[in-house]
């Protein structure tokens, strides 16, 4: 089953390119560490999911590129074409001349309705190329105007027109110290709207990925390109093919559907975080060996202590001894050491994958009480190694991972809202104070829900 | 891609404008080696086939034939515009895009605004409409003028209202040169205050510039060049402090060098919109991020490194130094000290080989020494443009919405009151039809309201930063 990706805005398009590039490179990687047949089936599965075929054999990404100004799309298209290995469809982009000015209201209320038909037509065309549609990735940032505002609008439209298909929004969480001054407003408006129309929000935090580049990849002068590549690697490690029930040579057909089923049991809890291990520069990789036991031990502790990467993990954090519900509302001011999960999905790729012991993840102490641990934890595997890592593991988690970032953004947006700063820029385009208040209310609810897990 | 139109009004406006067009041409020539008319050039230039008679002949793609600036030149005396039309840039300007008169405005805002405004309103509208028609997607008008004289100040602000009415969706960015204390035009305080009211009401964004600061910056550059310690050499080609042509600097009028700084400001301001980068910033994002309340739209600018403005080859100092300098009061284009005042918002527009980690590192480093208003503690807007300025590896333009503009406004009001109390020269204004004493009173009142807003913001500095109680929801 295929996934159609909608890339929105500068961020969405820049990342989208890296994602397809990573997926392609991995599926054509000679070091699959498995049999030729296995490799071929893996490749075919990846291809069906993310690429369609052209006459001359060059794979075309199943993607629609949308931006309100032309520079980034032009760059993205040419970068893909230059690689000579894959490309974007010639008529898969929608572009305007003037951007959204970092204004969510402009992206949502002006560009959205104005270009609804054109954009949905493009998406329809891409969908028609699929034999069987699993769902959509929507890649967007929260901080800007197009990705955030138009992204929210498009997601809503997808819900209306493709109600049987799943939508996963890949959301880029901006740097805490600001890329855009009104990023907190744009973020809360985006999140509250997406919460109503999306099926899952997979969050990628710029700050976290930046640290990975600095500490683990040892990159001195980190560019957005570096950040996007790490992000693409993380995404690839989740969505590249994995075995279905039948095991070797048989790959899961509907990862998106199964992921949703496993990880989003309740519509109130849609925020998913992603972690992977190991993550290092190619130079270091040559000198490293891994064991599943070691990798999984670290990954489990990353989950429990809410660590964003494999360095600097707090090993003191332990699951609570009893799972009795806490009395009264848990105060956020108290350091939340232990990260409670609703559901987790671990993806293992590489040598001897069947020997990996995942008992640590099945411990009921990690989870809330309302799902039986056997339902709360799932694992996907393949022997085929991912992107030169002999063994690698990824974790997609519906847990309190994003509680603190969410709470922080809501707090900052609230402080700014109280002063009414910048509000005139939004009311100019039809987003009123009530809309802001609705967003705050919805998100406070989400914060409270996650807090009280 | 969008286009912008530059409207240069008065002597100062036109001289700065002339520098700007010279630099813009040189920048595009350096970047666009193949001579193809691309979207970046089209933001400021039309491509015209001069063999076609009449108004047609706009070529949208292909090789560059003849570039015409998207500009309207307005002056109520002929001297400056004539000089431009006889100089090396004469072919860049469309002769139909000029409005001139002979008598000048006599350093009288009322003459510029009321007399010439009324007289030339139709013509102005016609030229503006024409220039808009030539644009695929007009995003912004850049108005360049001085505040202290008559034409730039009066007629320049008159056309703000015209632009607002005729093109309500197009941004109005105004570069205003404020008179310094030793200004030789006696009536400059009157002109400035009367113009300020118009800027308050009809501009989207104002970039105030101060002649004294420009002069200080030029002096600093000269000092660096002549000190000889740093082993400087004259660069063969870079954006020079001299005006059109790569001539030696010795016999330059000081204004040329100063105008070049302002021209560089405009070039850098628009670089991220014209050229590619990993984090683009369009012109409409400037207003969105830096103007939290409609009245507070005055942005203090600073350019670093200073030597990008000079024809010299000073060895590259550490990148981080560039960021530090942007916040020092020596680099601001008006007399202001943002570090010791309150920031409402700050934008950093970087060009060249600078990546996001450099940006983040410097923001982290400088943040503790800057004071941001309580509701915008992380009020940073950043952009990264890959194309550096000609002949240099990187540069930074910082735009600050900061209460440090307040002293400039207060001084202006002070100078105004000194004159006004004695009713000095007032009759020159009152004899113009449509001018009454109430005009002056309203203008001062408008300025005082603005100053009061900044006062109130400053007052919050001493208050502790507290998080407000959040909405409580039933669980």
mmCIF file of N, CA, C and O in Angstrom, chain A residues 230-302:
data_model
loop_
_atom_site.group_PDB
_atom_site.id
_atom_site.type_symbol
_atom_site.label_atom_id
_atom_site.label_comp_id
_atom_site.label_asym_id
_atom_site.label_seq_id
_atom_site.Cartn_x
_atom_site.Cartn_y
_atom_site.Cartn_z
ATOM 1 N N UNK A 230 19.338 14.061 9.368
ATOM 2 C CA UNK A 230 19.157 13.232 10.563
ATOM 3 C C UNK A 230 17.683 12.897 10.736
ATOM 4 O O UNK A 230 17.294 11.770 11.037
ATOM 5 N N UNK A 231 16.861 13.913 10.517
ATOM 6 C CA UNK A 231 15.425 13.727 10.633
ATOM 7 C C UNK A 231 14.931 12.674 9.644
ATOM 8 O O UNK A 231 14.139 11.793 9.982
ATOM 9 N N UNK A 232 15.430 12.774 8.408
ATOM 10 C CA UNK A 232 15.020 11.840 7.365
ATOM 11 C C UNK A 232 15.446 10.425 7.746
ATOM 12 O O UNK A 232 14.729 9.451 7.526
ATOM 13 N N UNK A 233 16.615 10.322 8.341
ATOM 14 C CA UNK A 233 17.111 9.031 8.792
ATOM 15 C C UNK A 233 16.178 8.425 9.836
ATOM 16 O O UNK A 233 15.838 7.243 9.787
ATOM 17 N N UNK A 234 15.741 9.264 10.756
ATOM 18 C CA UNK A 234 14.829 8.783 11.799
ATOM 19 C C UNK A 234 13.527 8.282 11.204
ATOM 20 O O UNK A 234 13.021 7.219 11.554
ATOM 21 N N UNK A 235 13.004 9.066 10.276
ATOM 22 C CA UNK A 235 11.739 8.701 9.658
ATOM 23 C C UNK A 235 11.886 7.420 8.849
ATOM 24 O O UNK A 235 11.052 6.524 8.900
ATOM 25 N N UNK A 236 12.989 7.339 8.119
ATOM 26 C CA UNK A 236 13.243 6.145 7.309
ATOM 27 C C UNK A 236 13.343 4.908 8.173
ATOM 28 O O UNK A 236 12.834 3.836 7.820
ATOM 29 N N UNK A 237 13.955 5.057 9.328
ATOM 30 C CA UNK A 237 14.152 3.888 10.181
ATOM 31 C C UNK A 237 12.824 3.361 10.719
ATOM 32 O O UNK A 237 12.745 2.237 11.197
ATOM 33 N N UNK A 238 11.792 4.163 10.658
ATOM 34 C CA UNK A 238 10.466 3.704 11.072
ATOM 35 C C UNK A 238 9.683 3.140 9.902
ATOM 36 O O UNK A 238 9.092 2.054 9.981
ATOM 37 N N UNK A 239 9.710 3.861 8.786
ATOM 38 C CA UNK A 239 8.788 3.526 7.708
ATOM 39 C C UNK A 239 9.343 2.690 6.572
ATOM 40 O O UNK A 239 8.600 2.335 5.656
ATOM 41 N N UNK A 240 10.608 2.370 6.600
ATOM 42 C CA UNK A 240 11.095 1.422 5.613
ATOM 43 C C UNK A 240 10.476 0.065 5.925
ATOM 44 O O UNK A 240 10.031 -0.183 7.040
ATOM 45 N N UNK A 241 10.466 -0.827 4.950
ATOM 46 C CA UNK A 241 9.702 -2.068 5.124
ATOM 47 C C UNK A 241 10.162 -2.908 6.320
ATOM 48 O O UNK A 241 11.340 -2.955 6.657
ATOM 49 N N UNK A 242 9.204 -3.573 6.930
ATOM 50 C CA UNK A 242 9.496 -4.526 7.999
ATOM 51 C C UNK A 242 8.630 -5.757 7.767
ATOM 52 O O UNK A 242 7.617 -5.697 7.069
ATOM 53 N N UNK A 243 9.039 -6.859 8.399
ATOM 54 C CA UNK A 243 8.345 -8.120 8.151
ATOM 55 C C UNK A 243 6.903 -8.092 8.613
ATOM 56 O O UNK A 243 6.577 -7.571 9.665
ATOM 57 N N UNK A 244 6.084 -8.724 7.844
ATOM 58 C CA UNK A 244 4.720 -8.962 8.304
ATOM 59 C C UNK A 244 4.736 -10.239 9.135
ATOM 60 O O UNK A 244 5.786 -10.787 9.428
ATOM 61 N N UNK A 245 3.572 -10.746 9.451
ATOM 62 C CA UNK A 245 3.476 -11.923 10.315
ATOM 63 C C UNK A 245 4.260 -13.104 9.764
ATOM 64 O O UNK A 245 4.796 -13.917 10.504
ATOM 65 N N UNK A 246 4.303 -13.182 8.441
ATOM 66 C CA UNK A 246 4.915 -14.377 7.857
ATOM 67 C C UNK A 246 6.428 -14.371 7.918
ATOM 68 O O UNK A 246 7.066 -15.372 7.657
ATOM 69 N N UNK A 247 7.028 -13.247 8.243
ATOM 70 C CA UNK A 247 8.479 -13.247 8.403
ATOM 71 C C UNK A 247 9.224 -13.003 7.101
ATOM 72 O O UNK A 247 8.741 -12.340 6.199
ATOM 73 N N UNK A 248 10.398 -13.555 7.001
ATOM 74 C CA UNK A 248 11.330 -13.250 5.911
ATOM 75 C C UNK A 248 10.658 -13.250 4.542
ATOM 76 O O UNK A 248 9.830 -14.095 4.241
ATOM 77 N N UNK A 249 11.096 -12.326 3.745
ATOM 78 C CA UNK A 249 10.630 -12.128 2.372
ATOM 79 C C UNK A 249 9.202 -11.631 2.292
ATOM 80 O O UNK A 249 8.686 -11.443 1.205
ATOM 81 N N UNK A 250 8.573 -11.451 3.429
ATOM 82 C CA UNK A 250 7.206 -10.931 3.365
ATOM 83 C C UNK A 250 7.153 -9.643 4.167
ATOM 84 O O UNK A 250 7.442 -9.645 5.355
ATOM 85 N N UNK A 251 6.807 -8.584 3.488
ATOM 86 C CA UNK A 251 6.848 -7.301 4.167
ATOM 87 C C UNK A 251 5.467 -6.750 4.454
ATOM 88 O O UNK A 251 4.521 -6.946 3.719
ATOM 89 N N UNK A 252 5.394 -6.085 5.565
ATOM 90 C CA UNK A 252 4.179 -5.463 6.067
ATOM 91 C C UNK A 252 3.585 -4.555 4.997
ATOM 92 O O UNK A 252 4.286 -3.751 4.391
ATOM 93 N N UNK A 253 2.303 -4.678 4.796
ATOM 94 C CA UNK A 253 1.711 -3.894 3.704
ATOM 95 C C UNK A 253 1.246 -2.515 4.150
ATOM 96 O O UNK A 253 1.270 -1.574 3.398
ATOM 97 N N UNK A 254 0.812 -2.437 5.368
ATOM 98 C CA UNK A 254 0.198 -1.178 5.779
ATOM 99 C C UNK A 254 0.785 -0.665 7.093
ATOM 100 O O UNK A 254 0.135 -0.711 8.130
ATOM 101 N N UNK A 255 2.021 -0.177 7.029
ATOM 102 C CA UNK A 255 2.651 0.269 8.277
ATOM 103 C C UNK A 255 1.897 1.420 8.917
ATOM 104 O O UNK A 255 1.766 1.483 10.128
ATOM 105 N N UNK A 256 1.401 2.299 8.066
ATOM 106 C CA UNK A 256 0.724 3.476 8.604
ATOM 107 C C UNK A 256 -0.501 3.054 9.402
ATOM 108 O O UNK A 256 -0.715 3.477 10.535
ATOM 109 N N UNK A 257 -1.289 2.178 8.825
ATOM 110 C CA UNK A 257 -2.499 1.711 9.494
ATOM 111 C C UNK A 257 -2.181 0.998 10.795
ATOM 112 O O UNK A 257 -2.793 1.255 11.836
ATOM 113 N N UNK A 258 -1.183 0.133 10.726
ATOM 114 C CA UNK A 258 -0.861 -0.627 11.929
ATOM 115 C C UNK A 258 -0.287 0.267 13.008
ATOM 116 O O UNK A 258 -0.555 0.079 14.185
ATOM 117 N N UNK A 259 0.505 1.224 12.591
ATOM 118 C CA UNK A 259 1.082 2.145 13.561
ATOM 119 C C UNK A 259 -0.012 2.898 14.289
ATOM 120 O O UNK A 259 -0.012 3.027 15.515
ATOM 121 N N UNK A 260 -0.982 3.392 13.519
ATOM 122 C CA UNK A 260 -2.081 4.132 14.137
ATOM 123 C C UNK A 260 -2.832 3.257 15.115
ATOM 124 O O UNK A 260 -3.163 3.649 16.231
ATOM 125 N N UNK A 261 -3.101 2.037 14.662
ATOM 126 C CA UNK A 261 -3.864 1.101 15.482
ATOM 127 C C UNK A 261 -3.136 0.826 16.791
ATOM 128 O O UNK A 261 -3.730 0.785 17.855
ATOM 129 N N UNK A 262 -1.808 0.650 16.663
ATOM 130 C CA UNK A 262 -1.040 0.309 17.855
ATOM 131 C C UNK A 262 -0.850 1.486 18.785
ATOM 132 O O UNK A 262 -0.856 1.346 19.996
ATOM 133 N N UNK A 263 -0.620 2.651 18.208
ATOM 134 C CA UNK A 263 -0.148 3.754 19.028
ATOM 135 C C UNK A 263 -1.187 4.802 19.378
ATOM 136 O O UNK A 263 -0.970 5.589 20.297
ATOM 137 N N UNK A 264 -2.270 4.865 18.629
ATOM 138 C CA UNK A 264 -3.247 5.926 18.928
ATOM 139 C C UNK A 264 -4.589 5.314 19.288
ATOM 140 O O UNK A 264 -5.513 5.327 18.481
ATOM 141 N N UNK A 265 -4.699 4.767 20.477
ATOM 142 C CA UNK A 265 -5.946 4.108 20.863
ATOM 143 C C UNK A 265 -7.053 5.087 21.233
ATOM 144 O O UNK A 265 -8.217 4.721 21.268
ATOM 145 N N UNK A 266 -6.686 6.324 21.497
ATOM 146 C CA UNK A 266 -7.671 7.282 22.002
ATOM 147 C C UNK A 266 -7.431 8.633 21.328
ATOM 148 O O UNK A 266 -6.309 9.114 21.305
ATOM 149 N N UNK A 267 -8.480 9.269 20.797
ATOM 150 C CA UNK A 267 -8.275 10.505 20.044
ATOM 151 C C UNK A 267 -7.724 11.659 20.875
ATOM 152 O O UNK A 267 -7.250 12.646 20.314
ATOM 153 N N UNK A 268 -7.797 11.533 22.180
ATOM 154 C CA UNK A 268 -7.266 12.603 23.013
ATOM 155 C C UNK A 268 -5.731 12.598 23.026
ATOM 156 O O UNK A 268 -5.087 13.567 23.386
ATOM 157 N N UNK A 269 -5.168 11.459 22.630
ATOM 158 C CA UNK A 269 -3.721 11.299 22.744
ATOM 159 C C UNK A 269 -3.123 11.003 21.367
ATOM 160 O O UNK A 269 -3.065 9.866 20.938
ATOM 161 N N UNK A 270 -2.700 12.064 20.705
ATOM 162 C CA UNK A 270 -2.219 11.880 19.335
ATOM 163 C C UNK A 270 -0.761 12.247 19.141
ATOM 164 O O UNK A 270 -0.268 12.222 18.025
ATOM 165 N N UNK A 271 -0.080 12.638 20.196
ATOM 166 C CA UNK A 271 1.250 13.194 19.970
ATOM 167 C C UNK A 271 2.317 12.119 20.102
ATOM 168 O O UNK A 271 2.488 11.518 21.164
ATOM 169 N N UNK A 272 3.011 11.865 19.035
ATOM 170 C CA UNK A 272 3.999 10.796 18.999
ATOM 171 C C UNK A 272 5.403 11.355 18.899
ATOM 172 O O UNK A 272 5.642 12.316 18.173
ATOM 173 N N UNK A 273 6.307 10.720 19.627
ATOM 174 C CA UNK A 273 7.707 11.122 19.544
ATOM 175 C C UNK A 273 8.513 10.005 18.916
ATOM 176 O O UNK A 273 8.085 8.857 18.872
ATOM 177 N N UNK A 274 9.685 10.349 18.448
ATOM 178 C CA UNK A 274 10.501 9.355 17.755
ATOM 179 C C UNK A 274 11.932 9.401 18.292
ATOM 180 O O UNK A 274 12.489 10.466 18.548
ATOM 181 N N UNK A 275 12.494 8.228 18.519
ATOM 182 C CA UNK A 275 13.883 8.149 18.947
ATOM 183 C C UNK A 275 14.544 7.057 18.136
ATOM 184 O O UNK A 275 13.886 6.094 17.751
ATOM 185 N N UNK A 276 15.861 7.176 17.902
ATOM 186 C CA UNK A 276 16.516 6.034 17.289
ATOM 187 C C UNK A 276 17.932 5.894 17.825
ATOM 188 O O UNK A 276 18.496 6.804 18.417
ATOM 189 N N UNK A 277 18.438 4.690 17.634
ATOM 190 C CA UNK A 277 19.765 4.357 18.146
ATOM 191 C C UNK A 277 20.340 3.276 17.260
ATOM 192 O O UNK A 277 19.591 2.417 16.790
ATOM 193 N N UNK A 278 21.632 3.220 16.896
ATOM 194 C CA UNK A 278 22.592 4.265 17.191
ATOM 195 C C UNK A 278 22.553 5.380 16.153
ATOM 196 O O UNK A 278 21.959 5.238 15.101
ATOM 197 N N UNK A 279 23.183 6.467 16.503
ATOM 198 C CA UNK A 279 23.228 7.590 15.578
ATOM 199 C C UNK A 279 24.651 8.119 15.658
ATOM 200 O O UNK A 279 25.071 8.612 16.692
ATOM 201 N N UNK A 280 25.399 7.988 14.599
ATOM 202 C CA UNK A 280 26.761 8.512 14.645
ATOM 203 C C UNK A 280 27.266 8.826 13.250
ATOM 204 O O UNK A 280 26.649 8.458 12.259
ATOM 205 N N UNK A 281 28.408 9.493 13.196
ATOM 206 C CA UNK A 281 28.964 9.854 11.899
ATOM 207 C C UNK A 281 29.508 8.605 11.229
ATOM 208 O O UNK A 281 29.809 7.607 11.872
ATOM 209 N N UNK A 282 29.634 8.662 9.933
ATOM 210 C CA UNK A 282 30.099 7.493 9.181
ATOM 211 C C UNK A 282 31.478 7.047 9.629
ATOM 212 O O UNK A 282 31.766 5.855 9.659
ATOM 213 N N UNK A 283 32.320 8.008 9.967
ATOM 214 C CA UNK A 283 33.676 7.660 10.411
ATOM 215 C C UNK A 283 33.639 6.809 11.650
ATOM 216 O O UNK A 283 34.336 5.812 11.763
ATOM 217 N N UNK A 284 32.814 7.246 12.619
ATOM 218 C CA UNK A 284 32.742 6.494 13.868
ATOM 219 C C UNK A 284 32.136 5.124 13.638
ATOM 220 O O UNK A 284 32.492 4.159 14.296
ATOM 221 N N UNK A 285 31.217 5.050 12.703
ATOM 222 C CA UNK A 285 30.497 3.805 12.459
ATOM 223 C C UNK A 285 31.462 2.672 12.143
ATOM 224 O O UNK A 285 31.282 1.535 12.574
ATOM 225 N N UNK A 286 32.514 2.998 11.407
ATOM 226 C CA UNK A 286 33.458 1.962 10.997
ATOM 227 C C UNK A 286 34.102 1.292 12.196
ATOM 228 O O UNK A 286 34.564 0.153 12.104
ATOM 229 N N UNK A 287 34.180 1.982 13.300
ATOM 230 C CA UNK A 287 34.880 1.426 14.464
ATOM 231 C C UNK A 287 33.953 0.930 15.549
ATOM 232 O O UNK A 287 34.385 0.678 16.658
ATOM 233 N N UNK A 288 32.678 0.840 15.243
ATOM 234 C CA UNK A 288 31.754 0.479 16.326
ATOM 235 C C UNK A 288 31.103 -0.864 16.078
ATOM 236 O O UNK A 288 30.832 -1.245 14.942
ATOM 237 N N UNK A 289 30.854 -1.557 17.154
ATOM 238 C CA UNK A 289 30.033 -2.768 17.050
ATOM 239 C C UNK A 289 28.928 -2.654 18.080
ATOM 240 O O UNK A 289 29.077 -1.973 19.084
ATOM 241 N N UNK A 290 27.848 -3.321 17.808
ATOM 242 C CA UNK A 290 26.699 -3.204 18.697
ATOM 243 C C UNK A 290 26.141 -4.558 19.035
ATOM 244 O O UNK A 290 26.255 -5.510 18.277
ATOM 245 N N UNK A 291 25.510 -4.605 20.176
ATOM 246 C CA UNK A 291 24.719 -5.776 20.518
ATOM 247 C C UNK A 291 23.290 -5.316 20.698
ATOM 248 O O UNK A 291 23.027 -4.177 21.088
ATOM 249 N N UNK A 292 22.361 -6.210 20.438
ATOM 250 C CA UNK A 292 20.955 -5.845 20.643
ATOM 251 C C UNK A 292 20.696 -5.520 22.107
ATOM 252 O O UNK A 292 19.960 -4.582 22.430
ATOM 253 N N UNK A 293 21.334 -6.296 22.977
ATOM 254 C CA UNK A 293 21.094 -6.050 24.397
ATOM 255 C C UNK A 293 21.478 -4.629 24.760
ATOM 256 O O UNK A 293 20.736 -3.911 25.446
ATOM 257 N N UNK A 294 22.668 -4.218 24.289
ATOM 258 C CA UNK A 294 23.140 -2.867 24.603
ATOM 259 C C UNK A 294 22.234 -1.808 24.015
ATOM 260 O O UNK A 294 21.823 -0.845 24.684
ATOM 261 N N UNK A 295 21.882 -1.969 22.743
ATOM 262 C CA UNK A 295 21.047 -0.967 22.069
ATOM 263 C C UNK A 295 19.702 -0.844 22.765
ATOM 264 O O UNK A 295 19.218 0.260 23.019
ATOM 265 N N UNK A 296 19.112 -1.989 23.079
ATOM 266 C CA UNK A 296 17.766 -1.940 23.640
ATOM 267 C C UNK A 296 17.762 -1.411 25.061
ATOM 268 O O UNK A 296 16.812 -0.746 25.491
ATOM 269 N N UNK A 297 18.841 -1.704 25.765
ATOM 270 C CA UNK A 297 18.931 -1.174 27.137
ATOM 271 C C UNK A 297 18.923 0.346 27.085
ATOM 272 O O UNK A 297 18.208 1.017 27.845
ATOM 273 N N UNK A 298 19.729 0.889 26.173
ATOM 274 C CA UNK A 298 19.792 2.344 26.040
ATOM 275 C C UNK A 298 18.466 2.909 25.574
ATOM 276 O O UNK A 298 17.980 3.915 26.083
ATOM 277 N N UNK A 299 17.880 2.234 24.604
ATOM 278 C CA UNK A 299 16.629 2.754 24.051
ATOM 279 C C UNK A 299 15.537 2.783 25.112
ATOM 280 O O UNK A 299 14.765 3.729 25.219
ATOM 281 N N UNK A 300 15.513 1.726 25.935
ATOM 282 C CA UNK A 300 14.508 1.666 26.997
ATOM 283 C C UNK A 300 14.707 2.812 27.992
ATOM 284 O O UNK A 300 13.755 3.461 28.416
ATOM 285 N N UNK A 301 15.966 3.052 28.342
ATOM 286 C CA UNK A 301 16.225 4.130 29.289
ATOM 287 C C UNK A 301 15.938 5.490 28.667
ATOM 288 O O UNK A 301 15.503 6.423 29.353
ATOM 289 N N UNK A 302 16.158 5.612 27.368
ATOM 290 C CA UNK A 302 15.804 6.858 26.678
ATOM 291 C C UNK A 302 14.312 7.089 26.793
ATOM 292 O O UNK A 302 13.848 8.198 27.021
#
